[in-house]
């Protein structure tokens, strides 16, 4: 089976609708046909300040949500990034073949460093995409299912893999991003011009996977739309309505045209009610399963340990090849 790799940061208590629709739904489907590795990327998470006790908890919660959403730890390798030391080790080597200018062009770094201010920005945040490249390349990955916001990082990963291969000899598989067409970007419900993000300004704009159904419903009913009253897809002029249509479409399989037809002559209220219904129906079983799993953290930790051992084996083999190629003296 071809190799697949993806991951998420444990940077909030809950994943949000963007993570779920933009990534997890694809992961679940693809794990059937791929030898899949899914990580909780705690090394990435600390590039912005984290409270240590909270980070531990968020890491478990993220893993629980993967499983609750249908990632099977007996079929896919679901593990915590820091449990596999090779990630940091390969990242160091890749840092040395990454251009300073090349790293400076990463838009996520530019966004985050401007948001946190120059003083709070750190070298880890700058090197973040190189660590992500290490994640992907360690597993000889062919496919990386991600949302649209990660496209540039996967491009960098390909560049680094090609550069390493041509300088030191064939070592890495060249990976490809797989980005879903429409659900690639889910937007904030209150400011539908910006993507739904864990660090959003208003909590009303984010749908958390672990929100109570009533809360989810309320947020959707209060989502910003426009005063045209027509359910039609137009990202430019109707970002709020278009975003709700994207979510509805991703969860029901209905096309934009079919949705427009279904709600022709009806108001936004009706449409929002329908969106809320499908979102709640989708999230509620995931939520209750995740909360159930979190009642037994020891069992969760055991699963993560077993999976980390599997990940380590694959990662160690790649790292050993890299160390040999770059000329490190083998440990006797
Ligand atoms: P992260 O944790 O920000 O997001 C996890 C996944 O969710 C997708 N996503 C979205 N999709 C649609 N709409 C949105 N509003 C939205 N917000 C987030 C992201 O595209 C991603 O697929 N750097 C990565 C984590 C990472 C990784 C990797 C991914 C580290 N190493 C190796 C793939 C392979 C990140 O910060 O994702």
mmCIF file of C-alpha atoms and ligand atoms in Angstrom:
data_model
loop_
_atom_site.group_PDB
_atom_site.id
_atom_site.type_symbol
_atom_site.label_atom_id
_atom_site.label_comp_id
_atom_site.label_asym_id
_atom_site.label_seq_id
_atom_site.Cartn_x
_atom_site.Cartn_y
_atom_site.Cartn_z
ATOM 1 C CA UNK A 1 0.000 0.000 0.000
ATOM 2 C CA UNK A 2 1.274 3.526 -0.714
ATOM 3 C CA UNK A 3 2.333 5.591 2.269
ATOM 4 C CA UNK A 4 0.268 8.479 3.595
ATOM 5 C CA UNK A 5 1.272 11.014 6.238
ATOM 6 C CA UNK A 6 -0.546 13.843 7.971
ATOM 7 C CA UNK A 7 -0.751 15.546 11.332
ATOM 8 C CA UNK A 8 -2.371 18.242 13.443
ATOM 9 C CA UNK A 9 -1.155 20.505 16.189
ATOM 10 C CA UNK A 10 -2.508 19.896 19.687
ATOM 11 C CA UNK A 11 -3.018 23.594 20.152
ATOM 12 C CA UNK A 12 -6.590 23.656 21.485
ATOM 13 C CA UNK A 13 -8.856 21.492 23.642
ATOM 14 C CA UNK A 14 -10.878 20.636 20.586
ATOM 15 C CA UNK A 15 -10.342 20.363 16.852
ATOM 16 C CA UNK A 16 -12.539 22.677 14.785
ATOM 17 C CA UNK A 17 -14.746 22.267 11.737
ATOM 18 C CA UNK A 18 -11.868 23.253 9.441
ATOM 19 C CA UNK A 19 -9.647 20.473 10.819
ATOM 20 C CA UNK A 20 -12.496 18.013 10.642
ATOM 21 C CA UNK A 21 -13.878 18.801 7.192
ATOM 22 C CA UNK A 22 -10.601 19.931 5.638
ATOM 23 C CA UNK A 23 -8.549 17.005 6.907
ATOM 24 C CA UNK A 24 -10.002 14.321 9.190
ATOM 25 C CA UNK A 25 -12.811 13.302 6.866
ATOM 26 C CA UNK A 26 -10.235 12.612 4.131
ATOM 27 C CA UNK A 27 -7.941 10.788 6.536
ATOM 28 C CA UNK A 28 -10.671 8.441 7.578
ATOM 29 C CA UNK A 29 -11.563 7.554 4.006
ATOM 30 C CA UNK A 30 -7.973 7.200 2.859
ATOM 31 C CA UNK A 31 -6.762 4.941 5.667
ATOM 32 C CA UNK A 32 -8.427 2.032 3.859
ATOM 33 C CA UNK A 33 -6.202 2.333 0.810
ATOM 34 C CA UNK A 34 -2.970 3.633 2.308
ATOM 35 C CA UNK A 35 -0.411 2.687 4.875
ATOM 36 C CA UNK A 36 -1.270 5.761 6.906
ATOM 37 C CA UNK A 37 0.663 7.630 9.596
ATOM 38 C CA UNK A 38 -1.147 10.300 11.605
ATOM 39 C CA UNK A 39 0.713 12.320 14.188
ATOM 40 C CA UNK A 40 -0.168 14.757 16.930
ATOM 41 C CA UNK A 41 2.562 17.312 16.310
ATOM 42 C CA UNK A 42 3.510 18.537 19.759
ATOM 43 C CA UNK A 43 6.976 19.659 18.626
ATOM 44 C CA UNK A 44 5.241 22.044 16.247
ATOM 45 C CA UNK A 45 2.810 23.230 18.911
ATOM 46 C CA UNK A 46 5.554 24.664 21.152
ATOM 47 C CA UNK A 47 6.609 27.155 18.466
ATOM 48 C CA UNK A 48 4.018 29.365 20.162
ATOM 49 C CA UNK A 49 3.863 29.519 23.976
ATOM 50 C CA UNK A 50 2.028 26.585 25.600
ATOM 51 C CA UNK A 51 1.231 25.851 29.210
ATOM 52 C CA UNK A 52 2.967 22.486 29.897
ATOM 53 C CA UNK A 53 0.099 20.803 31.770
ATOM 54 C CA UNK A 54 -2.388 22.009 29.179
ATOM 55 C CA UNK A 55 -0.222 20.848 26.305
ATOM 56 C CA UNK A 56 -0.169 17.320 27.713
ATOM 57 C CA UNK A 57 -3.938 17.351 28.032
ATOM 58 C CA UNK A 58 -4.457 18.807 24.543
ATOM 59 C CA UNK A 59 -2.195 16.154 23.075
ATOM 60 C CA UNK A 60 -4.347 13.390 24.549
ATOM 61 C CA UNK A 61 -7.512 15.157 23.501
ATOM 62 C CA UNK A 62 -6.293 15.509 19.930
ATOM 63 C CA UNK A 63 -5.423 11.816 19.765
ATOM 64 C CA UNK A 64 -8.836 10.925 21.221
ATOM 65 C CA UNK A 65 -10.560 12.995 18.545
ATOM 66 C CA UNK A 66 -8.620 11.243 15.770
ATOM 67 C CA UNK A 67 -9.823 7.896 17.067
ATOM 68 C CA UNK A 68 -13.360 9.123 17.694
ATOM 69 C CA UNK A 69 -13.534 10.429 14.127
ATOM 70 C CA UNK A 70 -12.698 6.982 12.811
ATOM 71 C CA UNK A 71 -8.923 6.681 12.640
ATOM 72 C CA UNK A 72 -8.261 3.120 13.745
ATOM 73 C CA UNK A 73 -5.081 2.735 15.797
ATOM 74 C CA UNK A 74 -4.821 -0.921 14.819
ATOM 75 C CA UNK A 75 -4.845 -0.098 11.114
ATOM 76 C CA UNK A 76 -3.213 3.332 10.911
ATOM 77 C CA UNK A 77 -0.192 4.455 12.892
ATOM 78 C CA UNK A 78 -1.510 7.176 15.191
ATOM 79 C CA UNK A 79 1.211 8.581 17.395
ATOM 80 C CA UNK A 80 2.672 11.596 19.160
ATOM 81 C CA UNK A 81 5.499 13.316 17.285
ATOM 82 C CA UNK A 82 7.785 13.783 20.321
ATOM 83 C CA UNK A 83 7.688 10.020 20.938
ATOM 84 C CA UNK A 84 9.794 9.580 17.794
ATOM 85 C CA UNK A 85 13.145 11.367 18.245
ATOM 86 C CA UNK A 86 14.034 11.038 14.550
ATOM 87 C CA UNK A 87 11.730 13.979 13.717
ATOM 88 C CA UNK A 88 13.953 16.480 15.492
ATOM 89 C CA UNK A 89 17.086 14.732 14.245
ATOM 90 C CA UNK A 90 16.136 14.811 10.581
ATOM 91 C CA UNK A 91 14.853 18.377 10.903
ATOM 92 C CA UNK A 92 18.335 19.434 11.950
ATOM 93 C CA UNK A 93 19.894 17.940 8.839
ATOM 94 C CA UNK A 94 17.236 19.495 6.607
ATOM 95 C CA UNK A 95 17.796 22.895 8.243
ATOM 96 C CA UNK A 96 21.275 22.827 6.786
ATOM 97 C CA UNK A 97 20.011 22.496 3.204
ATOM 98 C CA UNK A 98 17.211 25.070 3.576
ATOM 99 C CA UNK A 99 17.909 28.568 2.334
ATOM 100 C CA UNK A 100 17.273 31.428 4.729
ATOM 101 C CA UNK A 101 15.356 33.265 1.999
ATOM 102 C CA UNK A 102 13.395 30.153 1.164
ATOM 103 C CA UNK A 103 12.216 29.795 4.762
ATOM 104 C CA UNK A 104 11.473 33.526 4.964
ATOM 105 C CA UNK A 105 8.963 33.231 2.138
ATOM 106 C CA UNK A 106 6.661 30.866 4.042
ATOM 107 C CA UNK A 107 3.412 32.767 4.442
ATOM 108 C CA UNK A 108 2.355 31.001 7.638
ATOM 109 C CA UNK A 109 5.552 32.183 9.317
ATOM 110 C CA UNK A 110 4.937 35.716 8.109
ATOM 111 C CA UNK A 111 1.349 35.658 9.435
ATOM 112 C CA UNK A 112 2.225 34.172 12.800
ATOM 113 C CA UNK A 113 5.310 36.262 13.429
ATOM 114 C CA UNK A 114 3.398 39.434 12.693
ATOM 115 C CA UNK A 115 0.530 38.312 14.926
ATOM 116 C CA UNK A 116 2.784 37.576 17.892
ATOM 117 C CA UNK A 117 5.145 40.483 17.321
ATOM 118 C CA UNK A 118 8.849 40.365 16.458
ATOM 119 C CA UNK A 119 9.881 39.877 20.119
ATOM 120 C CA UNK A 120 7.738 36.799 20.653
ATOM 121 C CA UNK A 121 8.832 35.195 17.393
ATOM 122 C CA UNK A 122 11.379 32.433 17.804
ATOM 123 C CA UNK A 123 13.734 30.386 15.669
ATOM 124 C CA UNK A 124 11.481 27.341 16.104
ATOM 125 C CA UNK A 125 8.617 29.120 14.405
ATOM 126 C CA UNK A 126 10.925 30.058 11.557
ATOM 127 C CA UNK A 127 12.097 26.458 11.170
ATOM 128 C CA UNK A 128 8.589 25.035 11.559
ATOM 129 C CA UNK A 129 8.149 24.094 7.870
ATOM 130 C CA UNK A 130 11.476 22.250 7.889
ATOM 131 C CA UNK A 131 10.301 20.123 10.815
ATOM 132 C CA UNK A 132 7.139 19.428 8.865
ATOM 133 C CA UNK A 133 9.270 18.326 5.913
ATOM 134 C CA UNK A 134 11.120 15.962 8.257
ATOM 135 C CA UNK A 135 7.793 14.491 9.435
ATOM 136 C CA UNK A 136 6.759 13.714 5.896
ATOM 137 C CA UNK A 137 10.104 12.536 4.513
ATOM 138 C CA UNK A 138 10.945 10.183 7.400
ATOM 139 C CA UNK A 139 8.116 7.911 6.333
ATOM 140 C CA UNK A 140 8.900 7.856 2.581
ATOM 141 C CA UNK A 141 5.469 9.402 2.135
ATOM 142 C CA UNK A 142 3.703 9.500 -1.204
ATOM 143 C CA UNK A 143 0.556 11.409 -0.283
ATOM 144 C CA UNK A 144 -0.071 14.187 2.244
ATOM 145 C CA UNK A 145 -3.770 14.969 2.724
ATOM 146 C CA UNK A 146 -4.018 18.526 4.084
ATOM 147 C CA UNK A 147 -6.098 21.669 3.827
ATOM 148 C CA UNK A 148 -5.187 24.371 1.381
ATOM 149 C CA UNK A 149 -3.238 26.372 3.999
ATOM 150 C CA UNK A 150 -0.518 23.692 4.086
ATOM 151 C CA UNK A 151 0.115 23.628 0.346
ATOM 152 C CA UNK A 152 3.215 25.818 0.511
ATOM 153 C CA UNK A 153 4.772 23.663 3.234
ATOM 154 C CA UNK A 154 4.349 20.532 1.156
ATOM 155 C CA UNK A 155 5.942 22.332 -1.802
ATOM 156 C CA UNK A 156 8.945 23.158 0.372
ATOM 157 C CA UNK A 157 9.073 19.507 1.462
ATOM 158 C CA UNK A 158 9.286 18.414 -2.176
ATOM 159 C CA UNK A 159 12.030 20.943 -2.895
ATOM 160 C CA UNK A 160 14.082 19.783 0.082
ATOM 161 C CA UNK A 161 13.639 16.117 -0.837
ATOM 162 C CA UNK A 162 14.779 16.745 -4.407
ATOM 163 C CA UNK A 163 17.710 18.821 -3.237
ATOM 164 C CA UNK A 164 18.851 16.189 -0.753
ATOM 165 C CA UNK A 165 18.456 13.401 -3.309
ATOM 166 C CA UNK A 166 20.472 15.198 -5.940
ATOM 167 C CA UNK A 167 23.203 16.200 -3.510
ATOM 168 C CA UNK A 168 23.561 12.944 -1.552
ATOM 169 C CA UNK A 169 21.915 10.281 -3.716
ATOM 170 C CA UNK A 170 18.355 8.958 -3.801
ATOM 171 C CA UNK A 171 17.099 8.825 -0.240
ATOM 172 C CA UNK A 172 13.612 10.284 -0.044
ATOM 173 C CA UNK A 173 10.342 9.601 -1.845
ATOM 174 C CA UNK A 174 8.985 12.838 -3.317
ATOM 175 C CA UNK A 175 5.573 13.418 -1.684
ATOM 176 C CA UNK A 176 2.471 15.034 -3.129
ATOM 177 C CA UNK A 177 -0.162 17.127 -1.329
ATOM 178 C CA UNK A 178 -3.743 16.005 -1.679
ATOM 179 C CA UNK A 179 -6.081 18.917 -1.149
ATOM 180 C CA UNK A 180 -9.864 18.548 -1.323
ATOM 181 C CA UNK A 181 -11.438 20.877 -3.871
ATOM 182 C CA UNK A 182 -14.150 22.721 -2.006
ATOM 183 C CA UNK A 183 -13.747 21.944 1.665
ATOM 184 C CA UNK A 184 -10.040 22.814 1.480
ATOM 185 C CA UNK A 185 -10.779 25.986 3.352
ATOM 186 C CA UNK A 186 -13.501 26.437 5.941
ATOM 187 C CA UNK A 187 -13.925 30.050 7.013
ATOM 188 C CA UNK A 188 -14.747 31.748 10.282
ATOM 189 C CA UNK A 189 -18.514 32.076 10.832
ATOM 190 C CA UNK A 190 -18.216 35.670 12.038
ATOM 191 C CA UNK A 191 -15.502 36.884 9.659
ATOM 192 C CA UNK A 192 -15.968 34.642 6.613
ATOM 193 C CA UNK A 193 -13.109 36.360 4.805
ATOM 194 C CA UNK A 194 -10.588 34.628 7.088
ATOM 195 C CA UNK A 195 -10.099 30.910 7.576
ATOM 196 C CA UNK A 196 -11.446 29.167 10.635
ATOM 197 C CA UNK A 197 -8.486 29.050 12.974
ATOM 198 C CA UNK A 198 -7.744 28.057 16.566
ATOM 199 C CA UNK A 199 -6.518 31.578 17.208
ATOM 200 C CA UNK A 200 -9.611 33.405 15.949
ATOM 201 C CA UNK A 201 -10.663 36.670 17.558
ATOM 202 C CA UNK A 202 -14.275 35.840 18.309
ATOM 203 C CA UNK A 203 -15.200 32.443 19.798
ATOM 204 C CA UNK A 204 -18.578 32.673 18.032
ATOM 205 C CA UNK A 205 -16.865 32.174 14.697
ATOM 206 C CA UNK A 206 -15.359 28.754 15.413
ATOM 207 C CA UNK A 207 -17.231 25.464 15.450
ATOM 208 C CA UNK A 208 -15.462 23.116 17.836
ATOM 209 C CA UNK A 209 -15.854 19.407 17.335
ATOM 210 C CA UNK A 210 -16.359 19.055 21.108
ATOM 211 C CA UNK A 211 -18.941 21.841 21.455
ATOM 212 C CA UNK A 212 -22.315 20.844 22.875
ATOM 213 C CA UNK A 213 -24.887 20.404 20.081
ATOM 214 C CA UNK A 214 -26.858 23.416 21.343
ATOM 215 C CA UNK A 215 -23.782 25.617 21.106
ATOM 216 C CA UNK A 216 -22.994 24.418 17.592
ATOM 217 C CA UNK A 217 -26.528 25.126 16.519
ATOM 218 C CA UNK A 218 -26.500 28.597 18.004
ATOM 219 C CA UNK A 219 -23.219 29.494 16.316
ATOM 220 C CA UNK A 220 -24.512 28.416 12.928
ATOM 221 C CA UNK A 221 -27.821 30.257 13.346
ATOM 222 C CA UNK A 222 -25.832 33.403 14.163
ATOM 223 C CA UNK A 223 -23.319 33.025 11.346
ATOM 224 C CA UNK A 224 -22.753 36.199 9.336
ATOM 225 C CA UNK A 225 -24.439 36.121 5.922
ATOM 226 C CA UNK A 226 -25.631 39.052 3.760
ATOM 227 C CA UNK A 227 -28.976 40.731 3.117
ATOM 228 C CA UNK A 228 -29.708 39.265 -0.285
ATOM 229 C CA UNK A 229 -31.652 36.320 1.073
ATOM 230 C CA UNK A 230 -30.588 34.013 -1.758
ATOM 231 C CA UNK A 231 -28.733 30.744 -1.138
ATOM 232 C CA UNK A 232 -26.100 30.855 -3.887
ATOM 233 C CA UNK A 233 -22.388 30.121 -4.063
ATOM 234 C CA UNK A 234 -20.277 33.241 -4.604
ATOM 235 C CA UNK A 235 -17.055 33.326 -2.571
ATOM 236 C CA UNK A 236 -16.299 36.941 -3.454
ATOM 237 C CA UNK A 237 -19.622 38.579 -2.748
ATOM 238 C CA UNK A 238 -21.313 36.091 -0.436
ATOM 239 C CA UNK A 239 -18.508 34.608 1.681
ATOM 240 C CA UNK A 240 -20.743 33.742 4.661
ATOM 241 C CA UNK A 241 -23.383 31.872 2.678
ATOM 242 C CA UNK A 242 -20.722 30.213 0.507
ATOM 243 C CA UNK A 243 -18.902 28.935 3.586
ATOM 244 C CA UNK A 244 -22.093 27.380 4.975
ATOM 245 C CA UNK A 245 -22.694 25.819 1.569
ATOM 246 C CA UNK A 246 -19.179 24.352 1.554
ATOM 247 C CA UNK A 247 -19.768 22.721 4.919
ATOM 248 C CA UNK A 248 -23.180 21.423 3.925
ATOM 249 C CA UNK A 249 -21.796 20.117 0.665
ATOM 250 C CA UNK A 250 -18.817 18.419 2.315
ATOM 251 C CA UNK A 251 -21.033 16.622 4.826
ATOM 252 C CA UNK A 252 -23.926 15.642 2.539
ATOM 253 C CA UNK A 253 -22.216 15.246 -0.820
ATOM 254 C CA UNK A 254 -24.730 17.649 -2.425
ATOM 255 C CA UNK A 255 -23.342 20.006 -5.092
ATOM 256 C CA UNK A 256 -23.622 23.787 -4.794
ATOM 257 C CA UNK A 257 -26.295 23.809 -7.506
ATOM 258 C CA UNK A 258 -28.318 21.125 -5.743
ATOM 259 C CA UNK A 259 -28.137 23.106 -2.509
ATOM 260 C CA UNK A 260 -29.173 26.335 -4.267
ATOM 261 C CA UNK A 261 -32.150 24.468 -5.775
ATOM 262 C CA UNK A 262 -33.103 22.859 -2.480
ATOM 263 C CA UNK A 263 -33.274 26.244 -0.755
ATOM 264 C CA UNK A 264 -34.565 28.376 -3.619
ATOM 265 C CA UNK A 265 -37.272 30.748 -2.382
ATOM 266 C CA UNK A 266 -36.563 29.925 1.262
ATOM 267 C CA UNK A 267 -34.769 32.239 3.654
ATOM 268 C CA UNK A 268 -31.368 31.913 5.306
ATOM 269 C CA UNK A 269 -33.082 30.783 8.511
ATOM 270 C CA UNK A 270 -34.234 27.550 6.892
ATOM 271 C CA UNK A 271 -30.886 26.977 5.284
ATOM 272 C CA UNK A 272 -28.973 27.553 8.505
ATOM 273 C CA UNK A 273 -31.266 25.159 10.349
ATOM 274 C CA UNK A 274 -30.460 22.490 7.791
ATOM 275 C CA UNK A 275 -26.732 23.180 8.031
ATOM 276 C CA UNK A 276 -26.895 23.001 11.824
ATOM 277 C CA UNK A 277 -28.708 19.689 11.620
ATOM 278 C CA UNK A 278 -26.102 17.999 9.429
ATOM 279 C CA UNK A 279 -23.199 19.436 11.398
ATOM 280 C CA UNK A 280 -24.649 18.314 14.733
ATOM 281 C CA UNK A 281 -25.495 14.874 13.327
ATOM 282 C CA UNK A 282 -21.895 14.549 12.159
ATOM 283 C CA UNK A 283 -20.164 15.946 15.244
ATOM 284 C CA UNK A 284 -22.290 14.518 18.044
ATOM 285 C CA UNK A 285 -21.194 10.858 17.777
ATOM 286 C CA UNK A 286 -17.560 11.947 17.432
ATOM 287 C CA UNK A 287 -17.879 14.174 20.464
ATOM 288 C CA UNK A 288 -19.388 11.550 22.727
ATOM 289 C CA UNK A 289 -16.876 8.905 21.634
ATOM 290 C CA UNK A 290 -13.967 11.274 22.239
ATOM 291 C CA UNK A 291 -15.211 12.158 25.730
ATOM 292 C CA UNK A 292 -15.622 8.463 26.472
ATOM 293 C CA UNK A 293 -12.050 7.713 25.375
ATOM 294 C CA UNK A 294 -10.777 10.517 27.574
ATOM 295 C CA UNK A 295 -12.240 8.775 30.626
ATOM 296 C CA UNK A 296 -9.447 6.216 30.283
ATOM 297 C CA UNK A 297 -6.237 8.174 29.673
ATOM 298 C CA UNK A 298 -4.066 5.166 30.598
ATOM 299 C CA UNK A 299 -5.551 3.102 27.785
ATOM 300 C CA UNK A 300 -5.096 6.010 25.378
ATOM 301 C CA UNK A 301 -1.463 6.368 26.425
ATOM 302 C CA UNK A 302 -0.929 2.640 25.924
ATOM 303 C CA UNK A 303 -2.316 2.812 22.368
ATOM 304 C CA UNK A 304 -0.074 5.781 21.618
ATOM 305 C CA UNK A 305 2.972 3.912 22.919
ATOM 306 C CA UNK A 306 2.298 0.867 20.738
ATOM 307 C CA UNK A 307 1.841 3.096 17.701
ATOM 308 C CA UNK A 308 4.953 5.140 18.481
ATOM 309 C CA UNK A 309 7.006 1.939 18.445
ATOM 310 C CA UNK A 310 5.730 1.210 14.929
ATOM 311 C CA UNK A 311 6.494 4.765 13.789
ATOM 312 C CA UNK A 312 9.973 4.628 15.311
ATOM 313 C CA UNK A 313 10.928 1.599 13.274
ATOM 314 C CA UNK A 314 10.148 3.264 9.958
ATOM 315 C CA UNK A 315 11.602 6.624 10.972
ATOM 316 C CA UNK A 316 14.842 5.130 12.314
ATOM 317 C CA UNK A 317 15.515 3.356 9.020
ATOM 318 C CA UNK A 318 15.242 6.605 7.039
ATOM 319 C CA UNK A 319 17.298 8.544 9.557
ATOM 320 C CA UNK A 320 20.072 5.924 9.453
ATOM 321 C CA UNK A 321 20.244 6.243 5.650
ATOM 322 C CA UNK A 322 20.394 10.041 5.918
ATOM 323 C CA UNK A 323 23.153 9.980 8.541
ATOM 324 C CA UNK A 324 25.177 7.625 6.383
ATOM 325 C CA UNK A 325 24.716 9.741 3.243
ATOM 326 C CA UNK A 326 25.715 13.025 4.839
ATOM 327 C CA UNK A 327 28.868 11.417 6.213
ATOM 328 C CA UNK A 328 28.284 10.988 9.927
ATOM 329 C CA UNK A 329 30.591 8.423 11.456
ATOM 330 C CA UNK A 330 28.591 5.321 12.340
ATOM 331 C CA UNK A 331 28.355 4.624 16.057
ATOM 332 C CA UNK A 332 30.461 1.542 16.718
HETATM 333 P P1 LIG B 1 -3.023 22.442 11.730
HETATM 334 O O1 LIG B 1 -2.907 21.793 13.060
HETATM 335 O O2 LIG B 1 -3.079 23.914 11.663
HETATM 336 O O3 LIG B 1 -4.287 21.903 10.976
HETATM 337 C C1 LIG B 1 -4.531 20.509 10.824
HETATM 338 C C2 LIG B 1 -5.206 20.231 9.483
HETATM 339 O O4 LIG B 1 -6.425 20.960 9.363
HETATM 340 C C3 LIG B 1 -6.413 21.742 8.174
HETATM 341 N N1 LIG B 1 -7.116 23.011 8.424
HETATM 342 C C4 LIG B 1 -8.125 23.464 7.686
HETATM 343 N N2 LIG B 1 -8.753 22.961 6.619
HETATM 344 C C5 LIG B 1 -9.769 23.666 6.100
HETATM 345 N N3 LIG B 1 -10.195 24.850 6.614
HETATM 346 C C6 LIG B 1 -9.600 25.392 7.689
HETATM 347 N N4 LIG B 1 -10.053 26.533 8.187
HETATM 348 C C7 LIG B 1 -8.504 24.695 8.277
HETATM 349 N N5 LIG B 1 -7.703 24.938 9.336
HETATM 350 C C8 LIG B 1 -6.853 23.897 9.415
HETATM 351 C C9 LIG B 1 -4.940 21.970 7.865
HETATM 352 O O5 LIG B 1 -4.742 22.245 6.494
HETATM 353 C C10 LIG B 1 -4.334 20.658 8.281
HETATM 354 O O6 LIG B 1 -4.470 19.698 7.250
HETATM 355 N N6 LIG B 1 1.608 22.219 9.887
HETATM 356 C C11 LIG B 1 0.393 21.449 10.091
HETATM 357 C C12 LIG B 1 0.607 20.215 10.910
HETATM 358 C C13 LIG B 1 1.664 19.293 10.399
HETATM 359 C C14 LIG B 1 1.563 18.425 9.294
HETATM 360 C C15 LIG B 1 2.798 17.733 9.236
HETATM 361 C C16 LIG B 1 0.571 18.186 8.337
HETATM 362 C C17 LIG B 1 2.891 19.089 10.965
HETATM 363 N N7 LIG B 1 3.566 18.155 10.274
HETATM 364 C C18 LIG B 1 3.068 16.775 8.238
HETATM 365 C C19 LIG B 1 0.841 17.245 7.338
HETATM 366 C C20 LIG B 1 2.063 16.564 7.298
HETATM 367 C C21 LIG B 1 -0.606 22.320 10.823
HETATM 368 O O7 LIG B 1 -0.264 23.268 11.475
HETATM 369 O O8 LIG B 1 -1.881 21.895 10.747
#
